[in-house]
Amino acid sequence: MTVKENREYKNSMFVDLFFEDALAEENDISLYNALHDEPLPEGTLIQKIRVDDILYLNFKNDVSFGVGGKVMVFGEHQSTINENMPLRSLMYIGRAYEKIVPVRDRYKKKLVKLPKPEFYTFYNGEKDWVTEKVLKLSDAYMVQDGPPMLDLEVKVININPAQQHKVLEKCRVLKEYGQFVDILRDYQSKGDSDAFKHTIEQCIDSGILADYLKKKDSEVINMLIAEYDYDMDIEVQREEAYTEGLSRGREEGREEGRSDKLIEQLKKKLSKGKSPEEIADELEESVDTIQELMASLGEDV
C-alpha cells in the first residue's frame, strides 16, 4: 500500500479514536474532562470540526471539536516536537472560525460571540522531552519590545507512559493509546516483521484498547502503515530539501562568481572607451545584459 493511497482516505489511529470511531464523542468528553477541573454536564453535545491540511500537510493527525463554548484543537506528534505549532495553530483556528461563524455574522456591528480556543499537542516521540511545556507564538517574534498584541499558547503534553502525566490517569483511552504506541515501538526495536499484528494481539490480551482493536484490527494495521510511511516520507522530504538547498546554494555561488567576473571585465573595457555593442560582442553577451550591468555601475548607457 503506497503512501499516496493511504493519505487519500486514511486517518492516523489517534484521529480515528478521537474523531471517526463510533465512540469518538465519548472519548472526546473523557479527554476534555481530564484536562479541566470541572467536568462537562451530562448530555453535552460534541460538534466535530474538520480543518484540512494545516497542522500535518495531507495526513490527518489532528482533531478539533466544539464543546461547552470552546473549540478544542489537538495535534499529535510521532517523533519530534515542532516549535512552530503556535503559528500553525493560529492558521488552524482561523480556518476553524471560518467554518463556525456564518459569513453574514462577520459583518454585523454587534459583537459576535466566539467559542474560546484551547490548543494541545500530545507528544509520544522517542526522544526525551519534559512532561509538559507551553509553546508561545510570541516567542517567535523578531521584535521583543513589550507585551504582544497577539499571542497564542499551545500546551505540549508528553503522553509516553514513563512520564506518568496526570492526564493519562484521568483519560483511559489516551493512556491506553500511549501504551499501545510503547508496545509497538518495543516490537519494532527488535526487528519484528509483524510488529503491528503482534502489538494488536498483545494489547487485546492485556486489555489495552481491547474492544477497539477487536473491532478494527485490520483497519488499525492499515492506519499504522499509512502513519509510519508518512513519517518516513516526511524525513525523506526533509533530506531532499536539504540536499536541494545545498545544490541551489552552490549554483547561486557559481552564478554570483560569474557575475563578479563579468563586471570586472566590463570595467576594463569601459576604461578603454569601448561601446556597449563592442563589449557585448567581445564578451559574447547580449547588449541588454551589458547595458543592465552598466546601469548598475552608474555608467551612461
PDB file of C-alpha atoms in Angstrom:
ATOM      1  CA  MET A   1       0.000   0.000   0.000  1.00  0.00           C
ATOM      2  CA  THR A   2       1.571   3.298  -1.065  1.00  0.00           C
ATOM      3  CA  VAL A   3       1.771   6.465   0.980  1.00  0.00           C
ATOM      4  CA  LYS A   4      -0.308   8.384  -1.561  1.00  0.00           C
ATOM      5  CA  GLU A   5      -3.142   5.854  -1.410  1.00  0.00           C
ATOM      6  CA  ASN A   6      -3.147   5.905   2.391  1.00  0.00           C
ATOM      7  CA  ARG A   7      -3.253   9.692   2.564  1.00  0.00           C
ATOM      8  CA  GLU A   8      -6.299   9.835   0.338  1.00  0.00           C
ATOM      9  CA  TYR A   9      -8.565   8.018   2.769  1.00  0.00           C
ATOM     10  CA  LYS A  10      -6.690   7.117   5.961  1.00  0.00           C
ATOM     11  CA  ASN A  11      -6.502   8.928   9.259  1.00  0.00           C
ATOM     12  CA  SER A  12      -3.984   8.221  11.952  1.00  0.00           C
ATOM     13  CA  MET A  13      -5.077   5.908  14.743  1.00  0.00           C
ATOM     14  CA  PHE A  14      -5.153   8.953  17.043  1.00  0.00           C
ATOM     15  CA  VAL A  15      -7.694  10.679  14.781  1.00  0.00           C
ATOM     16  CA  ASP A  16      -9.777   7.536  14.493  1.00  0.00           C
ATOM     17  CA  LEU A  17     -10.021   7.208  18.272  1.00  0.00           C
ATOM     18  CA  PHE A  18     -10.979  10.840  18.864  1.00  0.00           C
ATOM     19  CA  PHE A  19     -12.820  11.800  15.674  1.00  0.00           C
ATOM     20  CA  GLU A  20     -14.004   8.943  13.459  1.00  0.00           C
ATOM     21  CA  ASP A  21     -14.785   5.974  15.703  1.00  0.00           C
ATOM     22  CA  ALA A  22     -18.328   5.322  16.947  1.00  0.00           C
ATOM     23  CA  LEU A  23     -17.092   6.092  20.472  1.00  0.00           C
ATOM     24  CA  ALA A  24     -15.111   9.182  19.444  1.00  0.00           C
ATOM     25  CA  GLU A  25     -17.514  11.640  21.089  1.00  0.00           C
ATOM     26  CA  GLU A  26     -17.394   9.683  24.333  1.00  0.00           C
ATOM     27  CA  ASN A  27     -13.600   9.712  24.113  1.00  0.00           C
ATOM     28  CA  ASP A  28     -13.605  13.477  23.447  1.00  0.00           C
ATOM     29  CA  ILE A  29     -15.671  14.130  26.564  1.00  0.00           C
ATOM     30  CA  SER A  30     -13.320  11.942  28.597  1.00  0.00           C
ATOM     31  CA  LEU A  31     -10.334  13.848  27.237  1.00  0.00           C
ATOM     32  CA  TYR A  32     -11.919  17.236  27.921  1.00  0.00           C
ATOM     33  CA  ASN A  33     -12.751  16.226  31.496  1.00  0.00           C
ATOM     34  CA  ALA A  34      -9.185  15.006  32.031  1.00  0.00           C
ATOM     35  CA  LEU A  35      -7.839  18.436  31.047  1.00  0.00           C
ATOM     36  CA  HIS A  36     -10.271  20.518  33.142  1.00  0.00           C
ATOM     37  CA  ASP A  37     -11.161  20.612  36.808  1.00  0.00           C
ATOM     38  CA  GLU A  38     -14.881  20.972  36.111  1.00  0.00           C
ATOM     39  CA  PRO A  39     -16.373  18.056  34.119  1.00  0.00           C
ATOM     40  CA  LEU A  40     -18.874  18.593  31.335  1.00  0.00           C
ATOM     41  CA  PRO A  41     -22.570  18.227  32.249  1.00  0.00           C
ATOM     42  CA  GLU A  42     -24.408  15.051  31.272  1.00  0.00           C
ATOM     43  CA  GLY A  43     -25.726  15.178  27.732  1.00  0.00           C
ATOM     44  CA  THR A  44     -23.152  17.687  26.454  1.00  0.00           C
ATOM     45  CA  LEU A  45     -23.030  17.613  22.662  1.00  0.00           C
ATOM     46  CA  ILE A  46     -19.811  17.455  20.627  1.00  0.00           C
ATOM     47  CA  GLN A  47     -19.503  19.465  17.404  1.00  0.00           C
ATOM     48  CA  LYS A  48     -16.857  17.874  15.193  1.00  0.00           C
ATOM     49  CA  ILE A  49     -14.770  20.351  13.205  1.00  0.00           C
ATOM     50  CA  ARG A  50     -12.627  19.258  10.278  1.00  0.00           C
ATOM     51  CA  VAL A  51      -9.881  21.638   9.130  1.00  0.00           C
ATOM     52  CA  ASP A  52      -7.768  20.066   6.403  1.00  0.00           C
ATOM     53  CA  ASP A  53      -4.062  20.285   5.632  1.00  0.00           C
ATOM     54  CA  ILE A  54      -2.905  22.812   8.231  1.00  0.00           C
ATOM     55  CA  LEU A  55      -1.136  21.007  11.051  1.00  0.00           C
ATOM     56  CA  TYR A  56       0.082  17.910   9.239  1.00  0.00           C
ATOM     57  CA  LEU A  57       0.080  18.512   5.472  1.00  0.00           C
ATOM     58  CA  ASN A  58      -2.174  15.947   3.781  1.00  0.00           C
ATOM     59  CA  PHE A  59      -2.192  13.436   6.613  1.00  0.00           C
ATOM     60  CA  LYS A  60      -4.985  13.581   9.189  1.00  0.00           C
ATOM     61  CA  ASN A  61      -3.171  13.622  12.506  1.00  0.00           C
ATOM     62  CA  ASP A  62      -5.175  16.316  14.263  1.00  0.00           C
ATOM     63  CA  VAL A  63      -8.567  16.611  15.933  1.00  0.00           C
ATOM     64  CA  SER A  64     -10.756  19.617  16.695  1.00  0.00           C
ATOM     65  CA  PHE A  65     -14.220  19.806  18.163  1.00  0.00           C
ATOM     66  CA  GLY A  66     -16.558  22.305  19.751  1.00  0.00           C
ATOM     67  CA  VAL A  67     -17.821  21.626  23.257  1.00  0.00           C
ATOM     68  CA  GLY A  68     -19.170  23.740  26.099  1.00  0.00           C
ATOM     69  CA  GLY A  69     -18.488  27.064  24.385  1.00  0.00           C
ATOM     70  CA  LYS A  70     -14.911  26.105  23.488  1.00  0.00           C
ATOM     71  CA  VAL A  71     -13.010  24.890  20.454  1.00  0.00           C
ATOM     72  CA  MET A  72     -10.561  22.179  21.414  1.00  0.00           C
ATOM     73  CA  VAL A  73      -7.669  21.679  18.992  1.00  0.00           C
ATOM     74  CA  PHE A  74      -5.450  18.618  19.416  1.00  0.00           C
ATOM     75  CA  GLY A  75      -2.415  17.658  17.401  1.00  0.00           C
ATOM     76  CA  GLU A  76      -0.313  14.527  17.840  1.00  0.00           C
ATOM     77  CA  HIS A  77       3.381  14.124  17.024  1.00  0.00           C
ATOM     78  CA  GLN A  78       5.116  10.845  16.334  1.00  0.00           C
ATOM     79  CA  SER A  79       8.772  11.662  16.795  1.00  0.00           C
ATOM     80  CA  THR A  80       9.731  15.288  17.294  1.00  0.00           C
ATOM     81  CA  ILE A  81       8.392  18.471  18.809  1.00  0.00           C
ATOM     82  CA  ASN A  82       7.584  21.131  16.229  1.00  0.00           C
ATOM     83  CA  GLU A  83       8.204  24.538  17.791  1.00  0.00           C
ATOM     84  CA  ASN A  84       6.083  26.178  15.087  1.00  0.00           C
ATOM     85  CA  MET A  85       2.893  24.630  16.453  1.00  0.00           C
ATOM     86  CA  PRO A  86       1.677  28.035  17.760  1.00  0.00           C
ATOM     87  CA  LEU A  87       1.961  29.524  14.255  1.00  0.00           C
ATOM     88  CA  ARG A  88       0.255  26.541  12.656  1.00  0.00           C
ATOM     89  CA  SER A  89      -2.423  26.582  15.363  1.00  0.00           C
ATOM     90  CA  LEU A  90      -3.084  30.257  14.614  1.00  0.00           C
ATOM     91  CA  MET A  91      -3.717  29.360  10.981  1.00  0.00           C
ATOM     92  CA  TYR A  92      -5.795  26.383  12.100  1.00  0.00           C
ATOM     93  CA  ILE A  93      -8.125  28.376  14.360  1.00  0.00           C
ATOM     94  CA  GLY A  94      -8.628  30.945  11.614  1.00  0.00           C
ATOM     95  CA  ARG A  95      -9.882  28.195   9.330  1.00  0.00           C
ATOM     96  CA  ALA A  96     -11.984  26.743  12.137  1.00  0.00           C
ATOM     97  CA  TYR A  97     -13.705  30.083  12.782  1.00  0.00           C
ATOM     98  CA  GLU A  98     -14.439  30.336   9.065  1.00  0.00           C
ATOM     99  CA  LYS A  99     -16.406  27.114   9.395  1.00  0.00           C
ATOM    100  CA  ILE A 100     -18.085  28.042  12.679  1.00  0.00           C
ATOM    101  CA  VAL A 101     -19.083  31.676  12.080  1.00  0.00           C
ATOM    102  CA  PRO A 102     -21.665  32.254   9.301  1.00  0.00           C
ATOM    103  CA  VAL A 103     -20.490  34.676   6.612  1.00  0.00           C
ATOM    104  CA  ARG A 104     -23.260  37.224   7.320  1.00  0.00           C
ATOM    105  CA  ASP A 105     -22.389  37.309  11.029  1.00  0.00           C
ATOM    106  CA  ARG A 106     -18.867  38.549  10.275  1.00  0.00           C
ATOM    107  CA  TYR A 107     -20.264  41.874   9.029  1.00  0.00           C
ATOM    108  CA  LYS A 108     -22.625  42.571  11.912  1.00  0.00           C
ATOM    109  CA  LYS A 109     -21.987  45.636  14.053  1.00  0.00           C
ATOM    110  CA  LYS A 110     -22.908  43.821  17.235  1.00  0.00           C
ATOM    111  CA  LEU A 111     -20.202  41.671  18.818  1.00  0.00           C
ATOM    112  CA  VAL A 112     -20.251  38.096  17.501  1.00  0.00           C
ATOM    113  CA  LYS A 113     -19.581  35.590  20.275  1.00  0.00           C
ATOM    114  CA  LEU A 114     -16.859  33.024  19.528  1.00  0.00           C
ATOM    115  CA  PRO A 115     -16.073  29.699  21.160  1.00  0.00           C
ATOM    116  CA  LYS A 116     -12.897  30.011  23.234  1.00  0.00           C
ATOM    117  CA  PRO A 117      -9.994  28.078  21.677  1.00  0.00           C
ATOM    118  CA  GLU A 118      -7.630  25.754  23.540  1.00  0.00           C
ATOM    119  CA  PHE A 119      -4.601  24.159  21.890  1.00  0.00           C
ATOM    120  CA  TYR A 120      -2.848  20.952  22.900  1.00  0.00           C
ATOM    121  CA  THR A 121      -0.176  18.763  21.359  1.00  0.00           C
ATOM    122  CA  PHE A 122       0.292  15.200  22.594  1.00  0.00           C
ATOM    123  CA  TYR A 123       3.900  14.141  22.237  1.00  0.00           C
ATOM    124  CA  ASN A 124       4.720  10.447  22.109  1.00  0.00           C
ATOM    125  CA  GLY A 125       8.117  10.502  20.414  1.00  0.00           C
ATOM    126  CA  GLU A 126      11.157   8.519  21.468  1.00  0.00           C
ATOM    127  CA  LYS A 127      13.417  11.489  22.216  1.00  0.00           C
ATOM    128  CA  ASP A 128      13.489  12.813  25.774  1.00  0.00           C
ATOM    129  CA  TRP A 129      11.036  15.617  26.391  1.00  0.00           C
ATOM    130  CA  VAL A 130       9.677  17.293  29.505  1.00  0.00           C
ATOM    131  CA  THR A 131       6.355  16.094  30.904  1.00  0.00           C
ATOM    132  CA  GLU A 132       4.630  19.345  29.943  1.00  0.00           C
ATOM    133  CA  LYS A 133       5.621  22.597  28.265  1.00  0.00           C
ATOM    134  CA  VAL A 134       3.846  25.643  26.840  1.00  0.00           C
ATOM    135  CA  LEU A 135       4.925  26.963  23.437  1.00  0.00           C
ATOM    136  CA  LYS A 136       4.064  30.612  22.691  1.00  0.00           C
ATOM    137  CA  LEU A 137       3.570  32.334  19.370  1.00  0.00           C
ATOM    138  CA  SER A 138       5.157  35.499  20.782  1.00  0.00           C
ATOM    139  CA  ASP A 139       8.475  33.690  21.320  1.00  0.00           C
ATOM    140  CA  ALA A 140       8.867  33.676  17.526  1.00  0.00           C
ATOM    141  CA  TYR A 141       8.527  37.454  17.131  1.00  0.00           C
ATOM    142  CA  MET A 142      11.653  39.135  15.755  1.00  0.00           C
ATOM    143  CA  VAL A 143      10.948  42.186  17.912  1.00  0.00           C
ATOM    144  CA  GLN A 144      10.524  41.618  21.646  1.00  0.00           C
ATOM    145  CA  ASP A 145       9.538  45.063  22.910  1.00  0.00           C
ATOM    146  CA  GLY A 146       6.786  44.555  25.438  1.00  0.00           C
ATOM    147  CA  PRO A 147       3.532  42.624  25.785  1.00  0.00           C
ATOM    148  CA  PRO A 148       2.422  41.360  22.361  1.00  0.00           C
ATOM    149  CA  MET A 149      -0.928  42.423  20.948  1.00  0.00           C
ATOM    150  CA  LEU A 150      -1.366  38.916  19.536  1.00  0.00           C
ATOM    151  CA  ASP A 151      -0.332  35.704  21.240  1.00  0.00           C
ATOM    152  CA  LEU A 152      -1.305  32.048  21.218  1.00  0.00           C
ATOM    153  CA  GLU A 153      -0.252  29.223  23.516  1.00  0.00           C
ATOM    154  CA  VAL A 154      -0.026  25.514  22.784  1.00  0.00           C
ATOM    155  CA  LYS A 155       0.308  23.126  25.719  1.00  0.00           C
ATOM    156  CA  VAL A 156       2.563  20.199  24.830  1.00  0.00           C
ATOM    157  CA  ILE A 157       1.864  17.107  26.940  1.00  0.00           C
ATOM    158  CA  ASN A 158       4.183  14.096  26.904  1.00  0.00           C
ATOM    159  CA  ILE A 159       1.919  11.033  26.850  1.00  0.00           C
ATOM    160  CA  ASN A 160       4.655   8.416  26.897  1.00  0.00           C
ATOM    161  CA  PRO A 161       3.732   6.012  29.744  1.00  0.00           C
ATOM    162  CA  ALA A 162       7.049   6.551  31.530  1.00  0.00           C
ATOM    163  CA  GLN A 163       6.218  10.253  32.013  1.00  0.00           C
ATOM    164  CA  GLN A 164       3.086   9.396  34.044  1.00  0.00           C
ATOM    165  CA  HIS A 165       1.370  12.673  33.211  1.00  0.00           C
ATOM    166  CA  LYS A 166      -1.757  13.116  35.331  1.00  0.00           C
ATOM    167  CA  VAL A 167      -3.979  13.424  32.234  1.00  0.00           C
ATOM    168  CA  LEU A 168      -3.264   9.751  31.460  1.00  0.00           C
ATOM    169  CA  GLU A 169      -4.827   8.630  34.730  1.00  0.00           C
ATOM    170  CA  LYS A 170      -7.929  10.688  34.009  1.00  0.00           C
ATOM    171  CA  CYS A 171      -8.442   9.653  30.371  1.00  0.00           C
ATOM    172  CA  ARG A 172      -8.256   5.894  29.949  1.00  0.00           C
ATOM    173  CA  VAL A 173      -8.327   5.851  26.147  1.00  0.00           C
ATOM    174  CA  LEU A 174      -5.429   8.327  25.895  1.00  0.00           C
ATOM    175  CA  LYS A 175      -3.422   6.308  28.418  1.00  0.00           C
ATOM    176  CA  GLU A 176      -4.027   3.064  26.545  1.00  0.00           C
ATOM    177  CA  TYR A 177      -3.189   4.730  23.244  1.00  0.00           C
ATOM    178  CA  GLY A 178       0.176   5.720  24.742  1.00  0.00           C
ATOM    179  CA  GLN A 179       0.687   2.151  25.961  1.00  0.00           C
ATOM    180  CA  PHE A 180      -0.170   0.809  22.501  1.00  0.00           C
ATOM    181  CA  VAL A 181       2.487   3.009  20.863  1.00  0.00           C
ATOM    182  CA  ASP A 182       5.016   1.997  23.524  1.00  0.00           C
ATOM    183  CA  ILE A 183       4.441  -1.724  22.878  1.00  0.00           C
ATOM    184  CA  LEU A 184       4.598  -1.208  19.118  1.00  0.00           C
ATOM    185  CA  ARG A 185       7.958   0.538  19.389  1.00  0.00           C
ATOM    186  CA  ASP A 186       9.285  -2.325  21.503  1.00  0.00           C
ATOM    187  CA  TYR A 187       8.409  -4.848  18.780  1.00  0.00           C
ATOM    188  CA  GLN A 188       9.878  -2.596  16.101  1.00  0.00           C
ATOM    189  CA  SER A 189      13.118  -2.143  18.028  1.00  0.00           C
ATOM    190  CA  LYS A 190      13.502  -5.935  17.995  1.00  0.00           C
ATOM    191  CA  GLY A 191      13.155  -6.014  14.213  1.00  0.00           C
ATOM    192  CA  ASP A 192       9.814  -7.850  14.308  1.00  0.00           C
ATOM    193  CA  SER A 193       8.461  -8.014  10.748  1.00  0.00           C
ATOM    194  CA  ASP A 194       4.921  -8.437  12.119  1.00  0.00           C
ATOM    195  CA  ALA A 195       5.179  -5.684  14.726  1.00  0.00           C
ATOM    196  CA  PHE A 196       1.707  -4.255  14.029  1.00  0.00           C
ATOM    197  CA  LYS A 197      -0.002  -7.651  14.244  1.00  0.00           C
ATOM    198  CA  HIS A 198       1.849  -8.732  17.399  1.00  0.00           C
ATOM    199  CA  THR A 199       1.173  -5.373  19.079  1.00  0.00           C
ATOM    200  CA  ILE A 200      -2.550  -5.711  18.456  1.00  0.00           C
ATOM    201  CA  GLU A 201      -2.574  -9.263  19.794  1.00  0.00           C
ATOM    202  CA  GLN A 202      -0.670  -8.336  22.957  1.00  0.00           C
ATOM    203  CA  CYS A 203      -2.836  -5.300  23.628  1.00  0.00           C
ATOM    204  CA  ILE A 204      -6.042  -7.323  23.256  1.00  0.00           C
ATOM    205  CA  ASP A 205      -4.666  -9.959  25.651  1.00  0.00           C
ATOM    206  CA  SER A 206      -3.679  -7.219  28.119  1.00  0.00           C
ATOM    207  CA  GLY A 207      -6.958  -5.299  27.885  1.00  0.00           C
ATOM    208  CA  ILE A 208      -5.350  -2.267  26.203  1.00  0.00           C
ATOM    209  CA  LEU A 209      -7.853  -0.725  23.755  1.00  0.00           C
ATOM    210  CA  ALA A 210      -9.144  -4.295  23.552  1.00  0.00           C
ATOM    211  CA  ASP A 211     -12.706  -3.631  22.334  1.00  0.00           C
ATOM    212  CA  TYR A 212     -11.498  -1.079  19.794  1.00  0.00           C
ATOM    213  CA  LEU A 213      -8.765  -3.387  18.432  1.00  0.00           C
ATOM    214  CA  LYS A 214     -11.065  -6.432  18.235  1.00  0.00           C
ATOM    215  CA  LYS A 215     -13.496  -4.358  16.198  1.00  0.00           C
ATOM    216  CA  LYS A 216     -10.939  -2.716  13.919  1.00  0.00           C
ATOM    217  CA  ASP A 217      -7.790  -4.833  13.841  1.00  0.00           C
ATOM    218  CA  SER A 218      -7.295  -4.793  10.037  1.00  0.00           C
ATOM    219  CA  GLU A 219      -8.255  -1.106   9.812  1.00  0.00           C
ATOM    220  CA  VAL A 220      -5.745  -0.286  12.546  1.00  0.00           C
ATOM    221  CA  ILE A 221      -2.975  -2.056  10.634  1.00  0.00           C
ATOM    222  CA  ASN A 222      -3.812  -0.014   7.524  1.00  0.00           C
ATOM    223  CA  MET A 223      -3.766   3.195   9.574  1.00  0.00           C
ATOM    224  CA  LEU A 224      -0.420   2.299  11.113  1.00  0.00           C
ATOM    225  CA  ILE A 225       1.078   1.504   7.715  1.00  0.00           C
ATOM    226  CA  ALA A 226      -0.075   4.910   6.473  1.00  0.00           C
ATOM    227  CA  GLU A 227       1.165   6.646   9.608  1.00  0.00           C
ATOM    228  CA  TYR A 228       4.646   5.183   9.667  1.00  0.00           C
ATOM    229  CA  ASP A 229       5.040   5.533   5.893  1.00  0.00           C
ATOM    230  CA  TYR A 230       4.054   9.179   6.314  1.00  0.00           C
ATOM    231  CA  ASP A 231       6.730   9.738   8.962  1.00  0.00           C
ATOM    232  CA  MET A 232       9.334   8.190   6.667  1.00  0.00           C
ATOM    233  CA  ASP A 233       8.070  10.271   3.751  1.00  0.00           C
ATOM    234  CA  ILE A 234       8.482  13.466   5.766  1.00  0.00           C
ATOM    235  CA  GLU A 235      12.049  12.520   6.701  1.00  0.00           C
ATOM    236  CA  VAL A 236      12.857  11.849   3.037  1.00  0.00           C
ATOM    237  CA  GLN A 237      11.339  15.194   2.060  1.00  0.00           C
ATOM    238  CA  ARG A 238      13.480  16.966   4.667  1.00  0.00           C
ATOM    239  CA  GLU A 239      16.622  15.267   3.395  1.00  0.00           C
ATOM    240  CA  GLU A 240      15.743  16.114  -0.202  1.00  0.00           C
ATOM    241  CA  ALA A 241      15.029  19.734   0.723  1.00  0.00           C
ATOM    242  CA  TYR A 242      18.383  19.959   2.494  1.00  0.00           C
ATOM    243  CA  THR A 243      20.229  18.457  -0.490  1.00  0.00           C
ATOM    244  CA  GLU A 244      18.338  20.704  -2.880  1.00  0.00           C
ATOM    245  CA  GLY A 245      19.226  23.700  -0.721  1.00  0.00           C
ATOM    246  CA  LEU A 246      22.926  22.831  -0.841  1.00  0.00           C
ATOM    247  CA  SER A 247      22.777  22.361  -4.605  1.00  0.00           C
ATOM    248  CA  ARG A 248      20.926  25.644  -5.079  1.00  0.00           C
ATOM    249  CA  GLY A 249      23.434  27.399  -2.858  1.00  0.00           C
ATOM    250  CA  ARG A 250      26.343  26.088  -4.928  1.00  0.00           C
ATOM    251  CA  GLU A 251      24.592  27.139  -8.151  1.00  0.00           C
ATOM    252  CA  GLU A 252      23.878  30.605  -6.784  1.00  0.00           C
ATOM    253  CA  GLY A 253      27.505  30.842  -5.697  1.00  0.00           C
ATOM    254  CA  ARG A 254      28.710  29.937  -9.167  1.00  0.00           C
ATOM    255  CA  GLU A 255      26.314  32.458 -10.737  1.00  0.00           C
ATOM    256  CA  GLU A 256      27.461  35.171  -8.339  1.00  0.00           C
ATOM    257  CA  GLY A 257      31.099  34.410  -9.159  1.00  0.00           C
ATOM    258  CA  ARG A 258      30.359  34.594 -12.872  1.00  0.00           C
ATOM    259  CA  SER A 259      28.612  37.938 -12.429  1.00  0.00           C
ATOM    260  CA  ASP A 260      31.544  39.402 -10.458  1.00  0.00           C
ATOM    261  CA  LYS A 261      33.982  38.287 -13.178  1.00  0.00           C
ATOM    262  CA  LEU A 262      31.796  39.803 -15.896  1.00  0.00           C
ATOM    263  CA  ILE A 263      31.652  43.142 -14.080  1.00  0.00           C
ATOM    264  CA  GLU A 264      35.440  43.231 -13.764  1.00  0.00           C
ATOM    265  CA  GLN A 265      35.814  42.567 -17.495  1.00  0.00           C
ATOM    266  CA  LEU A 266      33.221  45.231 -18.250  1.00  0.00           C
ATOM    267  CA  LYS A 267      35.074  47.838 -16.165  1.00  0.00           C
ATOM    268  CA  LYS A 268      38.318  47.166 -18.021  1.00  0.00           C
ATOM    269  CA  LYS A 269      36.706  47.536 -21.430  1.00  0.00           C
ATOM    270  CA  LEU A 270      34.809  50.666 -20.396  1.00  0.00           C
ATOM    271  CA  SER A 271      38.094  52.221 -19.306  1.00  0.00           C
ATOM    272  CA  LYS A 272      39.293  51.742 -22.890  1.00  0.00           C
ATOM    273  CA  GLY A 273      36.311  53.700 -24.193  1.00  0.00           C
ATOM    274  CA  LYS A 274      34.565  50.796 -25.870  1.00  0.00           C
ATOM    275  CA  SER A 275      30.853  50.944 -26.690  1.00  0.00           C
ATOM    276  CA  PRO A 276      28.215  48.574 -25.221  1.00  0.00           C
ATOM    277  CA  GLU A 277      27.908  46.885 -28.610  1.00  0.00           C
ATOM    278  CA  GLU A 278      31.648  46.257 -28.842  1.00  0.00           C
ATOM    279  CA  ILE A 279      31.822  44.954 -25.279  1.00  0.00           C
ATOM    280  CA  ALA A 280      28.846  42.652 -25.832  1.00  0.00           C
ATOM    281  CA  ASP A 281      30.478  41.214 -28.921  1.00  0.00           C
ATOM    282  CA  GLU A 282      33.836  40.654 -27.215  1.00  0.00           C
ATOM    283  CA  LEU A 283      32.353  39.105 -24.062  1.00  0.00           C
ATOM    284  CA  GLU A 284      29.771  37.079 -26.010  1.00  0.00           C
ATOM    285  CA  GLU A 285      26.903  38.580 -24.022  1.00  0.00           C
ATOM    286  CA  SER A 286      23.729  40.303 -25.155  1.00  0.00           C
ATOM    287  CA  VAL A 287      23.730  44.064 -25.470  1.00  0.00           C
ATOM    288  CA  ASP A 288      20.845  44.201 -22.980  1.00  0.00           C
ATOM    289  CA  THR A 289      22.932  42.342 -20.368  1.00  0.00           C
ATOM    290  CA  ILE A 290      25.858  44.736 -20.832  1.00  0.00           C
ATOM    291  CA  GLN A 291      23.582  47.775 -20.624  1.00  0.00           C
ATOM    292  CA  GLU A 292      21.958  46.468 -17.407  1.00  0.00           C
ATOM    293  CA  LEU A 293      25.402  45.942 -15.833  1.00  0.00           C
ATOM    294  CA  MET A 294      26.493  49.413 -16.926  1.00  0.00           C
ATOM    295  CA  ALA A 295      23.362  50.916 -15.368  1.00  0.00           C
ATOM    296  CA  SER A 296      24.080  49.084 -12.106  1.00  0.00           C
ATOM    297  CA  LEU A 297      27.556  50.647 -12.135  1.00  0.00           C
ATOM    298  CA  GLY A 298      26.123  54.115 -12.743  1.00  0.00           C
ATOM    299  CA  GLU A 299      27.524  54.321 -16.259  1.00  0.00           C
ATOM    300  CA  ASP A 300      25.685  56.139 -19.031  1.00  0.00           C
ATOM    301  CA  VAL A 301      24.194  53.673 -21.491  1.00  0.00           C
TER     302      VAL A 301
END
